[in-house]
mmCIF file of C-alpha atoms in Angstrom:
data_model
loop_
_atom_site.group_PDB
_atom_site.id
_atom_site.type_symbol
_atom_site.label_atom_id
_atom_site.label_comp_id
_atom_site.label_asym_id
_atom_site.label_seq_id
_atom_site.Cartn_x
_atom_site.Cartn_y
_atom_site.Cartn_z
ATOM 1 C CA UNK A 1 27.830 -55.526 106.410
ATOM 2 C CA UNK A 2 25.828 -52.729 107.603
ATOM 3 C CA UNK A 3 27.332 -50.107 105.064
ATOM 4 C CA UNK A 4 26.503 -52.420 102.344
ATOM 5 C CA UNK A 5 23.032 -53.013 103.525
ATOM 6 C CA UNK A 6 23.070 -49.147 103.882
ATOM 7 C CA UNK A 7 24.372 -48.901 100.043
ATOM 8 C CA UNK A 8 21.844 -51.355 98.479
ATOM 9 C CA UNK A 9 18.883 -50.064 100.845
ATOM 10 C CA UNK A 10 19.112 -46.468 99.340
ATOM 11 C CA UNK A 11 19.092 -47.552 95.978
ATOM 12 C CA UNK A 12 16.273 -49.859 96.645
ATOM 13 C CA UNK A 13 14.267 -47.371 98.331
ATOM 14 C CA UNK A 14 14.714 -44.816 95.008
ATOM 15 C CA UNK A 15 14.044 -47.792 92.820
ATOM 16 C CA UNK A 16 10.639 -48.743 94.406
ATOM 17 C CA UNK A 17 9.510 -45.553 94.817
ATOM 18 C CA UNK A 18 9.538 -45.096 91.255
ATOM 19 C CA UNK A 19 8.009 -48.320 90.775
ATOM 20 C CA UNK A 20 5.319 -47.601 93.305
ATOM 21 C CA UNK A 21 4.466 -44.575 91.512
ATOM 22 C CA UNK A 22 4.542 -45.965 88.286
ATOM 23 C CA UNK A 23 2.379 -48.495 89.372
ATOM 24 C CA UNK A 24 -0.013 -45.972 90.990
ATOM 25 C CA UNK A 25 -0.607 -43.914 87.596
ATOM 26 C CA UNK A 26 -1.046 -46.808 85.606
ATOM 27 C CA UNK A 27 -4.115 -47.312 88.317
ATOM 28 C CA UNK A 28 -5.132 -44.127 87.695
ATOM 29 C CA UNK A 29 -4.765 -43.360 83.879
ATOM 30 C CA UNK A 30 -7.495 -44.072 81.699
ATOM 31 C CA UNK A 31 -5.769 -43.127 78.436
ATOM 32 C CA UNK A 32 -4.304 -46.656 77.115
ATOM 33 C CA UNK A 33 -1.663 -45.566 75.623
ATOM 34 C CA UNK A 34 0.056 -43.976 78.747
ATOM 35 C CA UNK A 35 -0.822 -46.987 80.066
ATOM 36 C CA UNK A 36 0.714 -49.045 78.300
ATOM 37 C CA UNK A 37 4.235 -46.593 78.077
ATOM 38 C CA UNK A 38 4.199 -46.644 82.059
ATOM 39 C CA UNK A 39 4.149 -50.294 81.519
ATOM 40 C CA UNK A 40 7.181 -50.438 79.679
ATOM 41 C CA UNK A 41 8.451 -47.701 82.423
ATOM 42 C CA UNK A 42 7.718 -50.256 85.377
ATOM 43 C CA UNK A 43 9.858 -53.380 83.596
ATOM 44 C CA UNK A 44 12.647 -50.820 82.780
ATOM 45 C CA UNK A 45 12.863 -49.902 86.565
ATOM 46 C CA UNK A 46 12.344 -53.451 87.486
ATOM 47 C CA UNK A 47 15.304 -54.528 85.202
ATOM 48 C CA UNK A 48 17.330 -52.216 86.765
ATOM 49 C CA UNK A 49 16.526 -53.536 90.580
ATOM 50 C CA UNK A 50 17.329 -56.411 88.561
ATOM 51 C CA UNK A 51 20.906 -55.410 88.704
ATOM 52 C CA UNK A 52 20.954 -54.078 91.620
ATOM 53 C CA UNK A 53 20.375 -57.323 92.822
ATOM 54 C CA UNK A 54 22.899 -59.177 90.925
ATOM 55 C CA UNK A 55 20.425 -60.682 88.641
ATOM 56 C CA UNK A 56 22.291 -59.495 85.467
ATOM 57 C CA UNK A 57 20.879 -62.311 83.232
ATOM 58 C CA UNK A 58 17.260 -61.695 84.328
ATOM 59 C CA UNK A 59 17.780 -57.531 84.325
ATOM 60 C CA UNK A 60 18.721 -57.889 80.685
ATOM 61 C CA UNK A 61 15.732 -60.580 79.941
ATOM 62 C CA UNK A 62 13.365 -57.969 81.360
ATOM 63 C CA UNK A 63 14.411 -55.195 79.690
ATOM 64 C CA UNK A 64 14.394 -56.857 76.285
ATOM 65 C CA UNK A 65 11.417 -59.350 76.712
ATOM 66 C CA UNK A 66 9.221 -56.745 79.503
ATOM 67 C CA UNK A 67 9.919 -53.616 78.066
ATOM 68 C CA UNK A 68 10.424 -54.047 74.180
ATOM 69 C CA UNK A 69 8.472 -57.017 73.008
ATOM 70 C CA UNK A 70 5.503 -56.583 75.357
ATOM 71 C CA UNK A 71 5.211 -52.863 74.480
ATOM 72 C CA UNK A 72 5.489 -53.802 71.319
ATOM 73 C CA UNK A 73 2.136 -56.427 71.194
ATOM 74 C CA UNK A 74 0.587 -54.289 73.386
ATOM 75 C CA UNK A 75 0.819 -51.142 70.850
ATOM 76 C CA UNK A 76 -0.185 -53.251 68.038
ATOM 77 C CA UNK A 77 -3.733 -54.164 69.728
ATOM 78 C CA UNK A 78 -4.194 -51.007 70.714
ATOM 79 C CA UNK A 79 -3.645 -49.784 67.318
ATOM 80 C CA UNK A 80 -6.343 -52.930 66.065
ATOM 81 C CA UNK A 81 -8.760 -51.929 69.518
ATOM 82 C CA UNK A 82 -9.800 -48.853 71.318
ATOM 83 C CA UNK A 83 -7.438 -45.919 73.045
ATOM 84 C CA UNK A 84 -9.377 -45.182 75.543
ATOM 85 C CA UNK A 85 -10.796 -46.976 78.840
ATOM 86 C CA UNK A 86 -14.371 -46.540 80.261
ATOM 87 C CA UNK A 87 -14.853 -45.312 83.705
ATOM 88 C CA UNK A 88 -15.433 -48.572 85.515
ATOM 89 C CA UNK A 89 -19.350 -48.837 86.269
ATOM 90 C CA UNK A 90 -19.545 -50.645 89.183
ATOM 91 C CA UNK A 91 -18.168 -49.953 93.304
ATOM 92 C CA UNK A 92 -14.039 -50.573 93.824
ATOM 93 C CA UNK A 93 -15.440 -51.653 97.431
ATOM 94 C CA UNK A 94 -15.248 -55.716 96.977
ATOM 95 C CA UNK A 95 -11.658 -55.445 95.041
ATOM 96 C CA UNK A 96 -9.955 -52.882 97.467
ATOM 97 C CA UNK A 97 -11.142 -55.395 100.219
ATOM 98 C CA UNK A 98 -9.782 -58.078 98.734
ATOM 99 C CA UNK A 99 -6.558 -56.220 98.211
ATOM 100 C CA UNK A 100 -6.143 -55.298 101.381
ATOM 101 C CA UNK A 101 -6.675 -58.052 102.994
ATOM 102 C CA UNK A 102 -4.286 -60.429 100.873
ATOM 103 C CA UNK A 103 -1.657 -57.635 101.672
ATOM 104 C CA UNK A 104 -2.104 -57.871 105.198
ATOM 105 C CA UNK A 105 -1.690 -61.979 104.829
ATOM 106 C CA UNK A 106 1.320 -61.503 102.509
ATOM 107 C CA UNK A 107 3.325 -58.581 104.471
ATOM 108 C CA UNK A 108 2.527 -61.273 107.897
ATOM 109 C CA UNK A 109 3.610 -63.579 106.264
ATOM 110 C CA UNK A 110 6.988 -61.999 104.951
ATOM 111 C CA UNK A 111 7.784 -61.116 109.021
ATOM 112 C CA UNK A 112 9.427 -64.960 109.386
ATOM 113 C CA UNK A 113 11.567 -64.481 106.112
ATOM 114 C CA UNK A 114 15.535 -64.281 107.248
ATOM 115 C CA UNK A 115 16.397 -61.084 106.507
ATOM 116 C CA UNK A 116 16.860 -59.321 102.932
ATOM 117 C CA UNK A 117 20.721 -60.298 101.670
ATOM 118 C CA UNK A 118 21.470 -62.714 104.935
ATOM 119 C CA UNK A 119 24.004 -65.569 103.898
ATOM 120 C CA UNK A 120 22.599 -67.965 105.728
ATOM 121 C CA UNK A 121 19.111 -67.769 104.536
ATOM 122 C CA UNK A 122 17.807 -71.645 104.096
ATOM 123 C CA UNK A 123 17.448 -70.692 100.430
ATOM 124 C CA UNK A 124 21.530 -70.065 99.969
ATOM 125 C CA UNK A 125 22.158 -73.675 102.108
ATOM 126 C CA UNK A 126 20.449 -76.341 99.994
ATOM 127 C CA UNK A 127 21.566 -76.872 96.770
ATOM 128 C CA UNK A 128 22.907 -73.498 95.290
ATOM 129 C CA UNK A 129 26.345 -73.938 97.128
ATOM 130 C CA UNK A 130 26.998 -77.656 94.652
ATOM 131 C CA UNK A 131 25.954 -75.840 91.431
ATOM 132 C CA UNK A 132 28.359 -72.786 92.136
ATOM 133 C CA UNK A 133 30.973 -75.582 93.118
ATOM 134 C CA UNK A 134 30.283 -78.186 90.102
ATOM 135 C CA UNK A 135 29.851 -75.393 87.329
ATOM 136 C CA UNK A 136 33.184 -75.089 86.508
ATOM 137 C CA UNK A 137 33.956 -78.550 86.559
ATOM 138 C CA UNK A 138 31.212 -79.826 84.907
ATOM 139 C CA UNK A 139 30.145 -77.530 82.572
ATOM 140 C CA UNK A 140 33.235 -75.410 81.839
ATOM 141 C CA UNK A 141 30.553 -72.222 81.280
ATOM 142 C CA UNK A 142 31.505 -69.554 83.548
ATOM 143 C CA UNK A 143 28.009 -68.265 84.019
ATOM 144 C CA UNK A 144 26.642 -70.139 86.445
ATOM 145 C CA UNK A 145 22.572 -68.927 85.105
ATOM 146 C CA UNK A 146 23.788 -70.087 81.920
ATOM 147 C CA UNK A 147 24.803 -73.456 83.027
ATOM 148 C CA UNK A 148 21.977 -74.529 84.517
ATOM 149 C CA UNK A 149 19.565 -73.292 82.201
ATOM 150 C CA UNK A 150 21.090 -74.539 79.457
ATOM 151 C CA UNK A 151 23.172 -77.917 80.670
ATOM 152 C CA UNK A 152 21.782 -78.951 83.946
ATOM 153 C CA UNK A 153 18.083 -78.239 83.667
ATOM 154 C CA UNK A 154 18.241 -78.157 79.387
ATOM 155 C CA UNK A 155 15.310 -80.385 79.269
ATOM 156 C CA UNK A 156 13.505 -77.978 81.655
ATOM 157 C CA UNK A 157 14.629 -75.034 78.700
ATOM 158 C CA UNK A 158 13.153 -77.442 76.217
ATOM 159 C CA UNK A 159 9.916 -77.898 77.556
ATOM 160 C CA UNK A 160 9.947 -73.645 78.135
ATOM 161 C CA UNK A 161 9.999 -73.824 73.953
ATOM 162 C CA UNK A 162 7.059 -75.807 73.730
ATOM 163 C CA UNK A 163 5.720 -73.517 75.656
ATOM 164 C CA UNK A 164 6.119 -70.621 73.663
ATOM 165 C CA UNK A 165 5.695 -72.564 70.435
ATOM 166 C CA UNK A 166 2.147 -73.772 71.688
ATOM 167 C CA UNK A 167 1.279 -69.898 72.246
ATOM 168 C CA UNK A 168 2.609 -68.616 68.997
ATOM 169 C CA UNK A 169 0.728 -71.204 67.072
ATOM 170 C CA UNK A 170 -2.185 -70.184 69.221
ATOM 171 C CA UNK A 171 -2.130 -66.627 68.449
ATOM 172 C CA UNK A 172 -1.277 -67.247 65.029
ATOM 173 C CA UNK A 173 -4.301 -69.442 64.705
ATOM 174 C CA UNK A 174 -7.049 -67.005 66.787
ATOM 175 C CA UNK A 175 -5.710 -63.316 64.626
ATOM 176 C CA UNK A 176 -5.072 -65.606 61.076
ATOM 177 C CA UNK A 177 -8.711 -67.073 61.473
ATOM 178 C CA UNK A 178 -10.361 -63.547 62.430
ATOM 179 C CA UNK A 179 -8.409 -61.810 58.746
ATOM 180 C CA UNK A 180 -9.713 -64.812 56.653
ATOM 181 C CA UNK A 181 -13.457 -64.420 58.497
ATOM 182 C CA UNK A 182 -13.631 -60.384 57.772
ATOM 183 C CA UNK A 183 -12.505 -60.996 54.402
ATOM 184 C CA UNK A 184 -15.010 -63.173 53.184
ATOM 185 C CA UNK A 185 -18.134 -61.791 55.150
ATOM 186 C CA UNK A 186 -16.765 -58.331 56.308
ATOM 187 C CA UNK A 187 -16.236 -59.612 59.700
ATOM 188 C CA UNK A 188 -20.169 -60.603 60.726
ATOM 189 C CA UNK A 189 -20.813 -64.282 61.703
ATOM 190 C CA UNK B 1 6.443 -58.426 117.977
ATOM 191 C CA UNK B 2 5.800 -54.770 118.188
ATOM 192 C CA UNK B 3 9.284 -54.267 119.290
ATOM 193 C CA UNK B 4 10.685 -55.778 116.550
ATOM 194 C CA UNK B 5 8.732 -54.516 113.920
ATOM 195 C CA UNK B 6 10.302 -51.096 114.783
ATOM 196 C CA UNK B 7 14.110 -51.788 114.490
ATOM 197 C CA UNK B 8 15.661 -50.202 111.951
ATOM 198 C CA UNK B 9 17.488 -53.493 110.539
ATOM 199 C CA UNK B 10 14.854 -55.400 110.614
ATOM 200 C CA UNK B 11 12.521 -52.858 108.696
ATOM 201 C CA UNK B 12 15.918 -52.511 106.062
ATOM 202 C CA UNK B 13 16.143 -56.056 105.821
ATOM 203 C CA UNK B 14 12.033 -56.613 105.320
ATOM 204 C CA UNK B 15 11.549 -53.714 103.063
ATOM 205 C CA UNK B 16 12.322 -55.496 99.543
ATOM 206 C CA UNK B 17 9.333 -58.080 100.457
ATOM 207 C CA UNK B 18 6.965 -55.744 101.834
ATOM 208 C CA UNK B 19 7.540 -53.170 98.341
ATOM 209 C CA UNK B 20 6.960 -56.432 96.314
ATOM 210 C CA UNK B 21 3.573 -56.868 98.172
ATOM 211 C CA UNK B 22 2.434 -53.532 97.994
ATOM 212 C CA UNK B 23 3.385 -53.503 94.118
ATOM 213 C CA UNK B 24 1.711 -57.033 93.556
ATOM 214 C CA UNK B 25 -1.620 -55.954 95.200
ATOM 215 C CA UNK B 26 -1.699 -52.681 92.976
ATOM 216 C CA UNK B 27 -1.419 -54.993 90.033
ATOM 217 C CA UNK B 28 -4.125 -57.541 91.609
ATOM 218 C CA UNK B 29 -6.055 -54.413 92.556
ATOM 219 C CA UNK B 30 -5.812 -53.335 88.478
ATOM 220 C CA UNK B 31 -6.587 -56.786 87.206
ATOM 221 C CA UNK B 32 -9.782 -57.251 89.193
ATOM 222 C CA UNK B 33 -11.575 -53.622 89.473
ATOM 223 C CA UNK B 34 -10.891 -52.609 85.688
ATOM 224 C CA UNK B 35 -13.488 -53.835 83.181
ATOM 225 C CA UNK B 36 -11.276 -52.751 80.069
ATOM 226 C CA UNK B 37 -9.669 -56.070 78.785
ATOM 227 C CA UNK B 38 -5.983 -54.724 78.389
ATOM 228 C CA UNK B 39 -5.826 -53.091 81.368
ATOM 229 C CA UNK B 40 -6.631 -56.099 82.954
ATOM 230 C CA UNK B 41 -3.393 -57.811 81.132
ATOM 231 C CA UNK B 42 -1.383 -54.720 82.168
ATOM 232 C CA UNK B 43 -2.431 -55.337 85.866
ATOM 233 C CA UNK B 44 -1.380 -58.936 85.101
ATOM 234 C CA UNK B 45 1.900 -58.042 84.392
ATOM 235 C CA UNK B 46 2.506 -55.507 87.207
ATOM 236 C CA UNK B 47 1.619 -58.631 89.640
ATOM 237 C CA UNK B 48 3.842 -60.791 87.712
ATOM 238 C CA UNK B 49 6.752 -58.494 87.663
ATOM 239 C CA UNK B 50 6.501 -58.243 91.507
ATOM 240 C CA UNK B 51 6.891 -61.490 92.004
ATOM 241 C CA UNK B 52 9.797 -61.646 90.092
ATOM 242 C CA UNK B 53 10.993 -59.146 92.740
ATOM 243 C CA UNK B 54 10.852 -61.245 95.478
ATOM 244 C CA UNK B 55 12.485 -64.243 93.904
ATOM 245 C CA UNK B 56 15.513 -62.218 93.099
ATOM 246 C CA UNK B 57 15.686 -60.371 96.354
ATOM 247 C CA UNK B 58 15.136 -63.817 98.025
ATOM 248 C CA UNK B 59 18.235 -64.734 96.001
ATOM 249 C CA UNK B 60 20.725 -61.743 96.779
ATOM 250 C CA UNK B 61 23.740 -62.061 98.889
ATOM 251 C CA UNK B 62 25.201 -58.604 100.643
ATOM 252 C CA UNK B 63 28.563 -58.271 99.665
ATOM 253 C CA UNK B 64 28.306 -61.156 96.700
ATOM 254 C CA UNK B 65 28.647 -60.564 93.145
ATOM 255 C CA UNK B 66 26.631 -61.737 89.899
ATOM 256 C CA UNK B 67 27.229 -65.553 89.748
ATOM 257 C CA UNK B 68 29.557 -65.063 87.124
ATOM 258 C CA UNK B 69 32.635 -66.843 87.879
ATOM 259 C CA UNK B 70 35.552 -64.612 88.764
ATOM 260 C CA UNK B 71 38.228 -67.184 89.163
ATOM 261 C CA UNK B 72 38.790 -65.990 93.088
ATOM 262 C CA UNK B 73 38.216 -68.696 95.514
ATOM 263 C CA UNK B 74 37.080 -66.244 97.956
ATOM 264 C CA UNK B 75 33.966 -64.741 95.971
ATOM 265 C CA UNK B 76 30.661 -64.726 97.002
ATOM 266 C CA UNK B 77 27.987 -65.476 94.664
ATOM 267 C CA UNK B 78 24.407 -64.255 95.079
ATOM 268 C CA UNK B 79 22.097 -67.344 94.563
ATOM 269 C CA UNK B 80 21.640 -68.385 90.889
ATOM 270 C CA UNK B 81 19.020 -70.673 90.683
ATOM 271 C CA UNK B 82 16.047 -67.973 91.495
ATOM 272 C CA UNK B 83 17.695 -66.262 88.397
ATOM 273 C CA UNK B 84 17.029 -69.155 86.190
ATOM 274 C CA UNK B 85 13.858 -69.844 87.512
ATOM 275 C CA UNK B 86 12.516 -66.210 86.571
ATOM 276 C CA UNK B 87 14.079 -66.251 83.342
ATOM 277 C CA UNK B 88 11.579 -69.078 82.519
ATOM 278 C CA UNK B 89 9.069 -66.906 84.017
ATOM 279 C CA UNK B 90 9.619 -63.811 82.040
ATOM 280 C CA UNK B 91 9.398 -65.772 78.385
ATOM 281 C CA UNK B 92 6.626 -67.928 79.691
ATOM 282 C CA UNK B 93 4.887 -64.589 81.214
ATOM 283 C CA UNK B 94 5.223 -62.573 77.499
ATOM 284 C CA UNK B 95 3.743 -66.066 75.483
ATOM 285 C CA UNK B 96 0.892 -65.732 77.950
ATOM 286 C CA UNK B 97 0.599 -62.061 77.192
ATOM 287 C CA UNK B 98 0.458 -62.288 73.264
ATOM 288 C CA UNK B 99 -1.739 -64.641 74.021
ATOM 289 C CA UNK B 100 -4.207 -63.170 75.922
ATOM 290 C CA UNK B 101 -3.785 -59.914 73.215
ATOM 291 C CA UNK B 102 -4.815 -62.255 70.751
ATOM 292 C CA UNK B 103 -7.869 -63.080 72.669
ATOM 293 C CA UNK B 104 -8.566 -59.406 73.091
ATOM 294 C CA UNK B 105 -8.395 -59.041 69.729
ATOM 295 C CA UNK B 106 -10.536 -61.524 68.803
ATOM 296 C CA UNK B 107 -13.162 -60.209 71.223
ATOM 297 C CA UNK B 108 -12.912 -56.493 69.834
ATOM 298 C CA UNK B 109 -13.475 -58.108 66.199
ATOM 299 C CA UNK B 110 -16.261 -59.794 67.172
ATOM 300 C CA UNK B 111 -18.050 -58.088 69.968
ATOM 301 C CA UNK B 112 -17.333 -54.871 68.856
ATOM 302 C CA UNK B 113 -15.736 -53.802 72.572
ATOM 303 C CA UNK B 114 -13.053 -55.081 75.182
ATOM 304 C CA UNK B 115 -15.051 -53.584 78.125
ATOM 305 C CA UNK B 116 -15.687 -56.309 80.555
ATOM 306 C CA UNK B 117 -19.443 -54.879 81.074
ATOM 307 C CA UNK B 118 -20.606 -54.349 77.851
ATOM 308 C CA UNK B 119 -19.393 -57.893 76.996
ATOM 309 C CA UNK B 120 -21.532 -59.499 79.966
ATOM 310 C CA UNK B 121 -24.350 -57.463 78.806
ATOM 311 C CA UNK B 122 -23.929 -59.144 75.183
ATOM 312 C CA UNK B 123 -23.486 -62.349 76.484
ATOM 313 C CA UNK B 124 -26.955 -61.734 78.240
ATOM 314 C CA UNK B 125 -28.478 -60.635 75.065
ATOM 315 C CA UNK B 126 -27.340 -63.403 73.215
ATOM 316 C CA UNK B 127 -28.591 -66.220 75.601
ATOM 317 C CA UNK B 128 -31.994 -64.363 76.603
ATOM 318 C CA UNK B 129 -33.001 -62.287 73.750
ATOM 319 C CA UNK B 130 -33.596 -59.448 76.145
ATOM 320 C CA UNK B 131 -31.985 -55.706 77.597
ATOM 321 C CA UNK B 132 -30.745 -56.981 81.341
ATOM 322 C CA UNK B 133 -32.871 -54.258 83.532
ATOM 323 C CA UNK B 134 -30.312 -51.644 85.106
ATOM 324 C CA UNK B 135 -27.424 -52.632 82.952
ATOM 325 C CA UNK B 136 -24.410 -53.809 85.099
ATOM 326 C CA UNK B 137 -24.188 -57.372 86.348
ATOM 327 C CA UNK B 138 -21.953 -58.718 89.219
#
């Protein structure tokens, strides 16, 4: 128990230092596009704590969804807006405050969570034990993530679509109305 | 409390949760002190991302495997419903994102900027005809 704890807690300690760092440059930078990169950076790291964590579904979602597509949009409106970011006018007191003080709240309340990887954490007693049980039974898939996205909660997976369908037909209609607007009066309302 | 907070297991077994909050305020930090527009989404993501962190680590089992089944009675699964629950997350997160891009877009057409400050200044324009005295609001 302890050796494992020992394994995963070095690799997790690399893994969010990284991140951390990451994280703090993209703070820092003021050049977009390295923002933006980093970005992409940060959800490749994350997707591989993803594994380390057994969540090889959601590691490879991440990498594909986090780190390709999102770079992806975010390149093209760079590419339609500006490069570079202003220096922020106003004082960083109010948000740092704010910051810090939600931290303090969070990280308080995180000291009355059962500790990281116990097996009897109230999460692993409720209901996950009967899917890992049923799966094979009822479902015949033999992963588990797939099986209950896709069988037990498939109306849940339907309503995600709708989702995503709303927002592409909302995008589609806020960039396809801005083209047809520039075209006919070069862009001025 | 004090005494606690010092052992070494207890700091191992905390330290997933207290990274995620020091990564999630970064990204809050980002979202609300940067006036460009897609930094501001960037910073959205970082905080999403981090919470995505502490579902799965919420989830993990030491010593269990991927819930993939192996067949062997005697494996231990880490938890997969958090898994499912952030997959929705992640392709809900990224039609939020384009969407908010698109927005961005929009602005920089039509406002000529994505800077939160000269926006509020051409809002100000727009409704009162006049140059705000001293520039930045908030």
């Amino acid at each position: 128990m302890s050796a494992d704890l020992l394994g995963i807690a070095i690799i997790d300690i690399l893994l969010f230092t990284f991140l951390v760092v990451t994280a703090i440059a993209i703070m820092h930078l003021r050049n977009l596009f390295a923002v933006v990169m980093l970005a992409g950076v940060f959800s490749l790291l994350s997707a591989s704590l993803f594994v380390t964590l057994d969540a090889v579904d959601v590691a490879f979602t991440e990498a594909a969804v986090g780190a390709g597509i999102s770079t992806v949009l975010m390149l093209g409106t760079l590419a339609l807006t500006v490069r570079e970011e202003k220096k922020p006018a106003h004082s960083v007191f109010l948000p740092v405050l704010v910051c810090l003080v939600a931290g303090a709240a969070l990280i308080y309340g995180t000291l009355d969570m059962p500790a990281f990887g116990s097996a009897d954490a109230p999460i692993h007693l409720h209901v996950a034990p009967a899917y890992i049980e049923r799966t094979p039974i009822d479902t015949g898939v033999p992963n588990i993530v797939t099986a209950v996205l896709a069988s037990y909660r498939g109306y849940d997976t339907l309503g995600e679509t709708a989702v995503i369908f709303t927002a592409a037909i909302a995008v589609l209609l806020l960039l396809g109305a801005g083209i047809r607007q520039s075209g006919k009066d070069g862009g001025k309302e | 409390m004090p005494d606690i907070v010092l052992d070494l297991d207890f700091a191992l077994g905390h330290y997933n949760y207290w990274m995620f909050v020091i990564l999630m305020m970064t990204g809050l930090y980002v979202t609300v002190s940067r006036g460009n527009l897609i930094k501001k989404i960037v910073g959205l993501n970082l905080f999403q991302t981090s919470v995505f962190m502490l579902y799965i680590s919420m989830g993990k089992i030491i010593g269990g495997t991927a819930p993939i089944l192996t067949g062997d009675p005697d494996t231990v699964y880490s938890n997969p419903l958090p898994h499912v629950l952030i997959l929705t997350a992640i392709v809900v997160g990224i039609a939020t994102t384009a969407l908010a891009l698109a927005l961005v877009i929009r602005i920089s057409e039509t406002l000529g900027t994505v800077e939160e400050d000269d926006i509020l200044k051409m809002e100000h324009e727009m409704d009162f005809g006049v140059r705000k005295p001293g520039g930045g609001s908030r």
